[in-house]
Short mmCIF file of N, CA and C in Angstrom, two decimals:
data_model
loop_
_atom_site.label_atom_id
_atom_site.label_comp_id
_atom_site.label_asym_id
_atom_site.label_seq_id
_atom_site.Cartn_x
_atom_site.Cartn_y
_atom_site.Cartn_z
N ASP A 1 81.48 131.22 102.96
CA ASP A 1 80.15 131.62 102.36
C ASP A 1 80.51 132.47 101.12
N LYS A 2 81.28 133.53 101.30
CA LYS A 2 81.59 134.43 100.12
C LYS A 2 82.52 133.79 99.23
N ASP A 3 83.58 132.99 99.83
CA ASP A 3 84.47 132.40 98.92
C ASP A 3 83.90 131.32 98.09
N ALA A 4 82.78 130.69 98.40
CA ALA A 4 82.16 129.65 97.64
C ALA A 4 81.73 130.20 96.25
N VAL A 5 81.41 131.33 96.11
CA VAL A 5 80.96 131.99 94.87
C VAL A 5 82.13 131.96 93.90
N CYS A 6 83.27 132.50 94.48
CA CYS A 6 84.48 132.40 93.67
C CYS A 6 85.07 131.07 93.23
N ALA A 7 84.90 130.28 94.16
CA ALA A 7 85.30 128.90 93.89
C ALA A 7 84.52 128.24 92.86
N VAL A 8 83.28 128.31 92.90
CA VAL A 8 82.30 127.86 91.92
C VAL A 8 82.55 128.54 90.51
N MET A 9 82.91 129.79 90.40
CA MET A 9 83.18 130.52 89.28
C MET A 9 84.43 130.00 88.56
N CYS A 10 85.46 129.64 89.49
CA CYS A 10 86.71 129.20 88.95
C CYS A 10 86.58 127.61 88.42
N LEU A 11 85.62 126.93 89.06
CA LEU A 11 85.31 125.57 88.69
C LEU A 11 84.73 125.56 87.38
N ALA A 12 83.62 126.40 87.19
CA ALA A 12 82.97 126.57 85.97
C ALA A 12 83.86 126.97 84.74
N GLU A 13 84.72 127.91 85.02
CA GLU A 13 85.82 128.17 84.05
C GLU A 13 86.71 127.18 83.74
N ALA A 14 87.15 126.42 84.68
CA ALA A 14 87.90 125.23 84.41
C ALA A 14 87.15 124.13 83.59
N ALA A 15 85.88 123.88 83.93
CA ALA A 15 85.02 122.98 83.17
C ALA A 15 84.88 123.52 81.72
N ALA A 16 84.55 124.65 81.53
CA ALA A 16 84.44 125.18 80.18
C ALA A 16 85.83 125.08 79.35
N PHE A 17 86.89 125.38 79.98
CA PHE A 17 88.19 125.31 79.31
C PHE A 17 88.46 123.77 78.88
N TYR A 18 88.24 122.88 79.87
CA TYR A 18 88.53 121.42 79.52
C TYR A 18 87.50 120.94 78.57
N LYS A 19 86.20 121.38 78.64
CA LYS A 19 85.27 120.88 77.58
C LYS A 19 85.67 121.36 76.22
N LYS A 20 86.13 122.49 76.03
CA LYS A 20 86.63 123.01 74.77
C LYS A 20 87.78 122.34 74.41
N ASN A 21 88.65 121.62 75.25
CA ASN A 21 89.67 120.73 74.75
C ASN A 21 89.29 119.35 74.80
N GLY A 22 88.03 118.91 74.75
CA GLY A 22 87.60 117.56 74.71
C GLY A 22 87.78 116.72 75.99
N LEU A 23 87.78 117.43 77.12
CA LEU A 23 87.93 116.78 78.31
C LEU A 23 86.93 117.06 79.37
N THR A 24 86.57 116.30 80.39
CA THR A 24 85.68 116.66 81.45
C THR A 24 86.65 116.99 82.55
N LEU A 25 86.08 117.52 83.64
CA LEU A 25 87.13 117.74 84.78
C LEU A 25 87.48 116.52 85.42
N TRP A 26 86.68 115.45 85.37
CA TRP A 26 87.20 114.14 85.94
C TRP A 26 88.41 113.56 84.97
N ASP A 27 88.21 113.64 83.76
CA ASP A 27 89.35 113.33 82.93
C ASP A 27 90.59 114.06 83.24
N GLN A 28 90.51 115.34 83.43
CA GLN A 28 91.83 116.16 83.83
C GLN A 28 92.24 115.73 85.33
N MET A 29 91.34 115.39 86.08
CA MET A 29 91.72 114.93 87.48
C MET A 29 92.58 113.64 87.32
N ILE A 30 92.07 112.80 86.48
CA ILE A 30 92.84 111.48 86.15
C ILE A 30 94.15 111.78 85.68
N ASN A 31 94.32 112.76 84.70
CA ASN A 31 95.52 113.25 84.11
C ASN A 31 96.47 113.60 85.21
N ILE A 32 96.09 114.41 86.07
CA ILE A 32 96.83 114.97 87.20
C ILE A 32 97.35 113.89 88.08
N TYR A 33 96.30 112.99 88.51
CA TYR A 33 96.75 111.81 89.17
C TYR A 33 97.89 111.00 88.63
N GLU A 34 97.74 110.79 87.13
CA GLU A 34 98.69 110.00 86.41
C GLU A 34 99.97 110.63 86.56
N LYS A 35 100.10 112.06 86.45
CA LYS A 35 101.39 112.75 86.45
C LYS A 35 101.90 112.79 87.80
N TYR A 36 101.09 113.11 88.90
CA TYR A 36 101.71 113.27 90.24
C TYR A 36 101.48 112.24 91.16
N GLY A 37 100.58 111.33 91.02
CA GLY A 37 100.40 110.25 91.91
C GLY A 37 98.94 110.27 92.49
N TYR A 38 98.47 109.20 92.91
CA TYR A 38 97.05 109.09 93.53
C TYR A 38 97.15 109.28 95.15
N TYR A 39 97.10 110.53 95.50
CA TYR A 39 97.15 110.86 96.90
C TYR A 39 95.78 110.83 97.43
N ARG A 40 95.68 110.13 98.63
CA ARG A 40 94.39 110.01 99.45
C ARG A 40 94.62 110.49 100.78
N GLU A 41 93.71 111.05 101.45
CA GLU A 41 93.82 111.47 102.84
C GLU A 41 92.53 111.06 103.66
N SER A 42 92.71 110.89 104.97
CA SER A 42 91.59 110.55 105.71
C SER A 42 91.92 111.02 107.14
N ILE A 43 90.88 110.93 107.97
CA ILE A 43 90.92 111.35 109.49
C ILE A 43 90.19 110.22 110.24
N HIS A 44 90.80 109.90 111.25
CA HIS A 44 90.12 108.96 112.38
C HIS A 44 89.95 109.71 113.67
N THR A 45 88.78 109.87 114.07
CA THR A 45 88.60 110.78 115.58
C THR A 45 88.10 109.84 116.38
N ILE A 46 88.65 109.94 117.69
CA ILE A 46 88.06 109.23 118.89
C ILE A 46 87.52 110.28 119.84
N THR A 47 86.30 110.18 120.18
CA THR A 47 85.67 111.13 121.10
C THR A 47 85.66 110.47 122.52
N LEU A 48 86.19 111.18 123.51
CA LEU A 48 86.21 110.72 124.87
C LEU A 48 85.75 111.88 125.79
N LYS A 49 84.47 111.78 126.16
CA LYS A 49 83.88 113.04 126.78
C LYS A 49 84.05 113.08 128.37
N GLY A 50 83.99 114.24 128.87
CA GLY A 50 84.19 114.35 130.37
C GLY A 50 85.56 114.61 130.78
N ILE A 51 85.72 114.65 132.17
CA ILE A 51 87.08 114.89 132.75
C ILE A 51 87.73 113.41 132.52
N ASP A 52 87.16 112.44 132.68
CA ASP A 52 87.95 111.16 132.36
C ASP A 52 88.37 111.10 130.88
N GLY A 53 87.62 111.58 129.99
CA GLY A 53 87.94 111.56 128.58
C GLY A 53 89.08 112.36 128.28
N ALA A 54 89.10 113.62 128.99
CA ALA A 54 90.39 114.39 128.75
C ALA A 54 91.59 113.87 129.17
N GLU A 55 91.39 113.05 130.35
CA GLU A 55 92.69 112.49 130.96
C GLU A 55 93.08 111.40 130.00
N GLN A 56 92.09 110.66 129.48
CA GLN A 56 92.35 109.47 128.42
C GLN A 56 93.14 110.13 127.28
N ILE A 57 92.65 111.29 126.68
CA ILE A 57 93.32 111.87 125.56
C ILE A 57 94.70 112.18 125.80
N LYS A 58 94.90 112.91 126.99
CA LYS A 58 96.25 113.24 127.43
C LYS A 58 97.06 111.99 127.53
N GLY A 59 96.49 110.99 128.09
CA GLY A 59 97.29 109.77 128.17
C GLY A 59 97.83 109.09 126.88
N ILE A 60 96.81 109.17 125.90
CA ILE A 60 97.08 108.57 124.63
C ILE A 60 98.21 109.37 123.94
N MET A 61 98.17 110.70 124.14
CA MET A 61 99.25 111.56 123.53
C MET A 61 100.64 111.35 124.35
N GLU A 62 100.58 111.13 125.65
CA GLU A 62 101.83 110.84 126.38
C GLU A 62 102.40 109.51 125.90
N ARG A 63 101.45 108.50 125.85
CA ARG A 63 101.89 107.02 125.51
C ARG A 63 102.61 107.15 124.15
N ILE A 64 102.00 107.81 123.16
CA ILE A 64 102.47 107.76 121.71
C ILE A 64 103.90 108.54 121.81
N ARG A 65 103.84 109.70 122.64
CA ARG A 65 105.02 110.56 122.58
C ARG A 65 106.14 109.81 123.12
N LYS A 66 105.93 109.17 124.26
CA LYS A 66 107.14 108.38 125.01
C LYS A 66 107.53 107.16 124.25
N GLU A 67 106.62 106.46 123.62
CA GLU A 67 106.91 105.25 122.87
C GLU A 67 106.33 105.26 121.50
N PRO A 68 106.84 106.12 120.60
CA PRO A 68 106.32 106.32 119.27
C PRO A 68 106.47 104.90 118.57
N PRO A 69 105.43 104.60 117.72
CA PRO A 69 105.48 103.23 117.08
C PRO A 69 106.61 103.32 116.03
N LYS A 70 107.25 102.17 115.73
CA LYS A 70 108.35 102.02 114.64
C LYS A 70 107.78 101.81 113.31
N ALA A 71 106.40 101.49 113.31
CA ALA A 71 105.64 101.15 112.06
C ALA A 71 104.14 101.39 112.30
N PHE A 72 103.41 101.73 111.25
CA PHE A 72 101.92 101.57 111.29
C PHE A 72 101.55 100.54 110.26
N GLY A 73 101.32 99.36 110.86
CA GLY A 73 101.00 98.23 110.02
C GLY A 73 102.35 97.80 109.27
N GLU A 74 102.44 97.68 107.93
CA GLU A 74 103.63 97.45 107.16
C GLU A 74 104.34 98.74 106.77
N LEU A 75 103.82 99.75 107.08
CA LEU A 75 104.69 101.01 106.89
C LEU A 75 105.61 101.42 107.93
N LYS A 76 106.93 101.33 107.59
CA LYS A 76 107.84 101.76 108.67
C LYS A 76 107.93 103.33 108.84
N VAL A 77 108.22 103.72 110.11
CA VAL A 77 108.27 105.16 110.29
C VAL A 77 109.78 105.51 110.01
N ASN A 78 109.87 106.56 108.97
CA ASN A 78 111.13 107.11 108.56
C ASN A 78 111.49 108.22 109.63
N ARG A 79 110.53 108.86 110.04
CA ARG A 79 110.84 110.18 110.89
C ARG A 79 109.81 110.33 111.93
N PHE A 80 110.01 110.82 113.09
CA PHE A 80 109.03 111.13 114.05
C PHE A 80 109.37 112.51 114.50
N VAL A 81 108.34 113.44 114.49
CA VAL A 81 108.44 114.90 114.94
C VAL A 81 107.51 115.16 116.03
N ASP A 82 107.97 115.62 117.13
CA ASP A 82 107.16 116.05 118.21
C ASP A 82 107.12 117.54 118.27
N TYR A 83 106.05 118.14 117.81
CA TYR A 83 106.04 119.54 117.92
C TYR A 83 105.86 120.22 119.21
N SER A 84 105.62 119.51 120.17
CA SER A 84 105.67 120.16 121.59
C SER A 84 107.18 120.43 122.01
N LYS A 85 108.13 120.20 121.19
CA LYS A 85 109.52 120.26 121.67
C LYS A 85 110.18 121.68 121.35
N GLY A 86 109.12 122.47 120.53
CA GLY A 86 109.61 123.91 120.41
C GLY A 86 110.22 124.13 118.98
N PRO A 87 110.22 125.49 118.69
CA PRO A 87 110.63 125.99 117.45
C PRO A 87 112.03 125.56 117.03
N GLU A 88 112.84 125.35 118.14
CA GLU A 88 114.30 124.97 117.82
C GLU A 88 114.36 123.69 117.11
N VAL A 89 113.36 122.76 117.32
CA VAL A 89 113.33 121.46 116.61
C VAL A 89 112.77 121.49 115.31
N THR A 90 111.76 122.16 115.23
CA THR A 90 110.91 122.30 113.84
C THR A 90 110.95 123.55 113.00
N GLY A 91 111.21 124.68 113.88
CA GLY A 91 111.18 125.87 113.17
C GLY A 91 109.77 126.45 113.27
N LEU A 92 108.72 125.78 113.81
CA LEU A 92 107.29 126.08 113.84
C LEU A 92 107.04 126.20 115.27
N PRO A 93 105.88 126.88 115.64
CA PRO A 93 105.45 127.28 117.01
C PRO A 93 105.19 125.93 117.71
N VAL A 94 105.31 126.00 118.96
CA VAL A 94 105.05 124.68 120.00
C VAL A 94 103.59 124.36 119.79
N SER A 95 103.41 123.13 119.62
CA SER A 95 101.96 122.62 119.51
C SER A 95 101.98 121.17 119.99
N ASP A 96 100.75 120.74 120.56
CA ASP A 96 100.70 119.36 120.85
C ASP A 96 100.27 118.46 119.79
N VAL A 97 101.32 118.10 118.83
CA VAL A 97 101.11 117.53 117.61
C VAL A 97 102.31 116.56 117.51
N LEU A 98 101.95 115.38 117.09
CA LEU A 98 102.84 114.33 116.81
C LEU A 98 102.79 114.04 115.22
N TYR A 99 104.02 113.98 114.61
CA TYR A 99 103.87 113.73 113.09
C TYR A 99 104.84 112.56 112.85
N PHE A 100 104.26 111.59 112.02
CA PHE A 100 105.10 110.44 111.47
C PHE A 100 105.16 110.49 110.09
N ASP A 101 106.41 110.48 109.59
CA ASP A 101 106.77 110.47 108.18
C ASP A 101 106.96 108.96 107.89
N LEU A 102 106.14 108.37 107.03
CA LEU A 102 106.19 106.96 106.73
C LEU A 102 106.69 106.65 105.49
N GLU A 103 107.10 105.41 105.27
CA GLU A 103 107.67 105.06 103.95
C GLU A 103 106.56 105.16 102.97
N ASN A 104 107.07 105.03 101.67
CA ASN A 104 106.10 105.11 100.50
C ASN A 104 105.38 106.36 100.44
N ASN A 105 105.76 107.46 100.85
CA ASN A 105 105.11 108.71 100.70
C ASN A 105 103.78 108.79 101.63
N SER A 106 103.81 108.08 102.73
CA SER A 106 102.75 108.02 103.63
C SER A 106 102.95 108.79 104.93
N TRP A 107 102.07 109.19 105.53
CA TRP A 107 102.18 109.91 106.76
C TRP A 107 101.02 109.78 107.76
N CYS A 108 101.27 110.23 109.07
CA CYS A 108 100.26 110.20 110.13
C CYS A 108 100.56 111.28 111.03
N CYS A 109 99.49 112.12 111.46
CA CYS A 109 99.76 113.06 112.39
C CYS A 109 98.54 112.97 113.44
N VAL A 110 99.09 113.19 114.76
CA VAL A 110 98.08 112.95 115.90
C VAL A 110 98.07 114.22 116.75
N ARG A 111 96.84 114.67 117.04
CA ARG A 111 96.70 115.85 117.86
C ARG A 111 95.33 115.81 118.75
N PRO A 112 95.38 116.34 119.86
CA PRO A 112 94.00 116.51 120.48
C PRO A 112 93.20 117.65 119.91
N SER A 113 92.00 117.74 119.83
CA SER A 113 91.20 118.77 119.27
C SER A 113 91.33 119.86 120.47
N GLY A 114 91.38 121.07 119.99
CA GLY A 114 91.35 122.21 120.92
C GLY A 114 90.06 122.61 121.40
N THR A 115 88.95 122.24 120.61
CA THR A 115 87.64 122.77 121.10
C THR A 115 86.60 121.62 121.37
N GLU A 116 86.98 120.28 121.15
CA GLU A 116 86.14 119.33 121.50
C GLU A 116 86.83 118.10 122.15
N PRO A 117 86.09 117.25 122.80
CA PRO A 117 86.75 116.24 123.54
C PRO A 117 87.21 115.03 122.64
N LYS A 118 88.07 115.32 121.66
CA LYS A 118 88.44 114.48 120.70
C LYS A 118 89.95 114.19 120.50
N ILE A 119 90.41 113.14 120.05
CA ILE A 119 91.91 113.01 119.62
C ILE A 119 91.87 112.60 118.10
N LYS A 120 92.50 113.35 117.21
CA LYS A 120 92.34 113.20 115.88
C LYS A 120 93.61 112.63 115.26
N PHE A 121 93.44 111.65 114.43
CA PHE A 121 94.53 111.11 113.57
C PHE A 121 94.32 111.38 112.21
N TYR A 122 95.16 112.18 111.61
CA TYR A 122 95.17 112.58 110.18
C TYR A 122 96.16 111.63 109.42
N MET A 123 95.85 111.23 108.22
CA MET A 123 96.69 110.40 107.53
C MET A 123 96.61 110.52 106.04
N GLY A 124 97.72 110.17 105.28
CA GLY A 124 97.75 110.20 103.92
C GLY A 124 98.74 109.20 103.34
N VAL A 125 98.32 108.83 102.06
CA VAL A 125 99.07 107.95 101.24
C VAL A 125 99.19 108.31 99.76
N LYS A 126 100.09 107.63 99.17
CA LYS A 126 100.31 107.82 97.63
C LYS A 126 100.27 106.39 97.01
N GLY A 127 99.31 106.29 96.06
CA GLY A 127 99.27 105.15 95.23
C GLY A 127 99.55 105.22 93.92
N THR A 128 99.64 103.93 93.14
CA THR A 128 99.83 103.93 91.75
C THR A 128 98.51 104.07 90.90
N SER A 129 97.40 103.94 91.65
CA SER A 129 95.88 103.95 91.07
C SER A 129 95.07 104.41 92.09
N LEU A 130 93.83 104.71 91.67
CA LEU A 130 92.75 105.03 92.78
C LEU A 130 92.53 103.78 93.65
N ASP A 131 92.45 102.65 92.99
CA ASP A 131 92.20 101.32 93.82
C ASP A 131 93.46 101.17 94.79
N ASP A 132 94.74 101.17 94.18
CA ASP A 132 95.89 101.13 95.16
C ASP A 132 95.97 102.12 96.25
N SER A 133 95.60 103.36 96.03
CA SER A 133 95.72 104.38 97.07
C SER A 133 94.42 104.11 98.06
N ASP A 134 93.26 103.63 97.52
CA ASP A 134 92.26 103.32 98.53
C ASP A 134 92.60 102.23 99.48
N LYS A 135 93.28 101.20 98.97
CA LYS A 135 93.77 99.94 99.77
C LYS A 135 94.74 100.51 100.61
N LYS A 136 95.77 101.22 100.24
CA LYS A 136 96.85 101.70 101.23
C LYS A 136 96.13 102.54 102.25
N LEU A 137 95.23 103.37 101.88
CA LEU A 137 94.57 104.16 102.97
C LEU A 137 93.91 103.29 103.95
N GLU A 138 93.16 102.32 103.61
CA GLU A 138 92.40 101.51 104.44
C GLU A 138 93.40 100.85 105.33
N ALA A 139 94.39 100.17 104.78
CA ALA A 139 95.44 99.68 105.56
C ALA A 139 95.92 100.46 106.70
N LEU A 140 96.26 101.78 106.23
CA LEU A 140 96.81 102.71 107.35
C LEU A 140 95.80 103.04 108.37
N LYS A 141 94.62 103.22 108.02
CA LYS A 141 93.46 103.45 108.93
C LYS A 141 93.41 102.27 109.92
N GLU A 142 93.52 101.05 109.48
CA GLU A 142 93.37 99.87 110.29
C GLU A 142 94.63 99.85 111.40
N ALA A 143 95.77 100.25 110.88
CA ALA A 143 96.87 100.33 111.79
C ALA A 143 96.76 101.47 112.80
N VAL A 144 96.23 102.50 112.39
CA VAL A 144 96.04 103.61 113.36
C VAL A 144 94.92 103.30 114.38
N VAL A 145 93.89 102.61 113.94
CA VAL A 145 92.88 102.17 114.97
C VAL A 145 93.53 101.26 115.98
N ALA A 146 94.19 100.24 115.44
CA ALA A 146 94.88 99.16 116.28
C ALA A 146 95.82 99.89 117.29
N MET A 147 96.49 100.98 116.89
CA MET A 147 97.51 101.60 117.69
C MET A 147 96.75 102.56 118.75
N ALA A 148 95.75 103.14 118.39
CA ALA A 148 95.06 104.13 119.22
C ALA A 148 94.44 103.35 120.39
#
């Protein structure tokens, strides 16, 4: 709530700066995309309520942990990290999180919600254009849904 005022102030200042230089915020966003790549991210959530749902979520995590996929659709898994293995593996605190580093600067991360009866699949891709990144993200989403 309080941070929104500062964020809007910064956005207005950026808009004024780029307008002075003959650009819109969207023009500058495209410049940034062109320089660094068209990154897109999404989340796929599965809700499984009740005691049975909690067991199903636990089962999905165990299945993925024991038999991690070698690929998500056409994207091969470069590296799999199980954050439940402790800080000696990752340097980070123990957490029920599975991370897949995929080829082509793509990734997928799986974790159960800590507050809701859900399992969450976070994912990201890098494309050469907005259309390319949208297509890559949709293909990754489809692979995640098929795996879940």
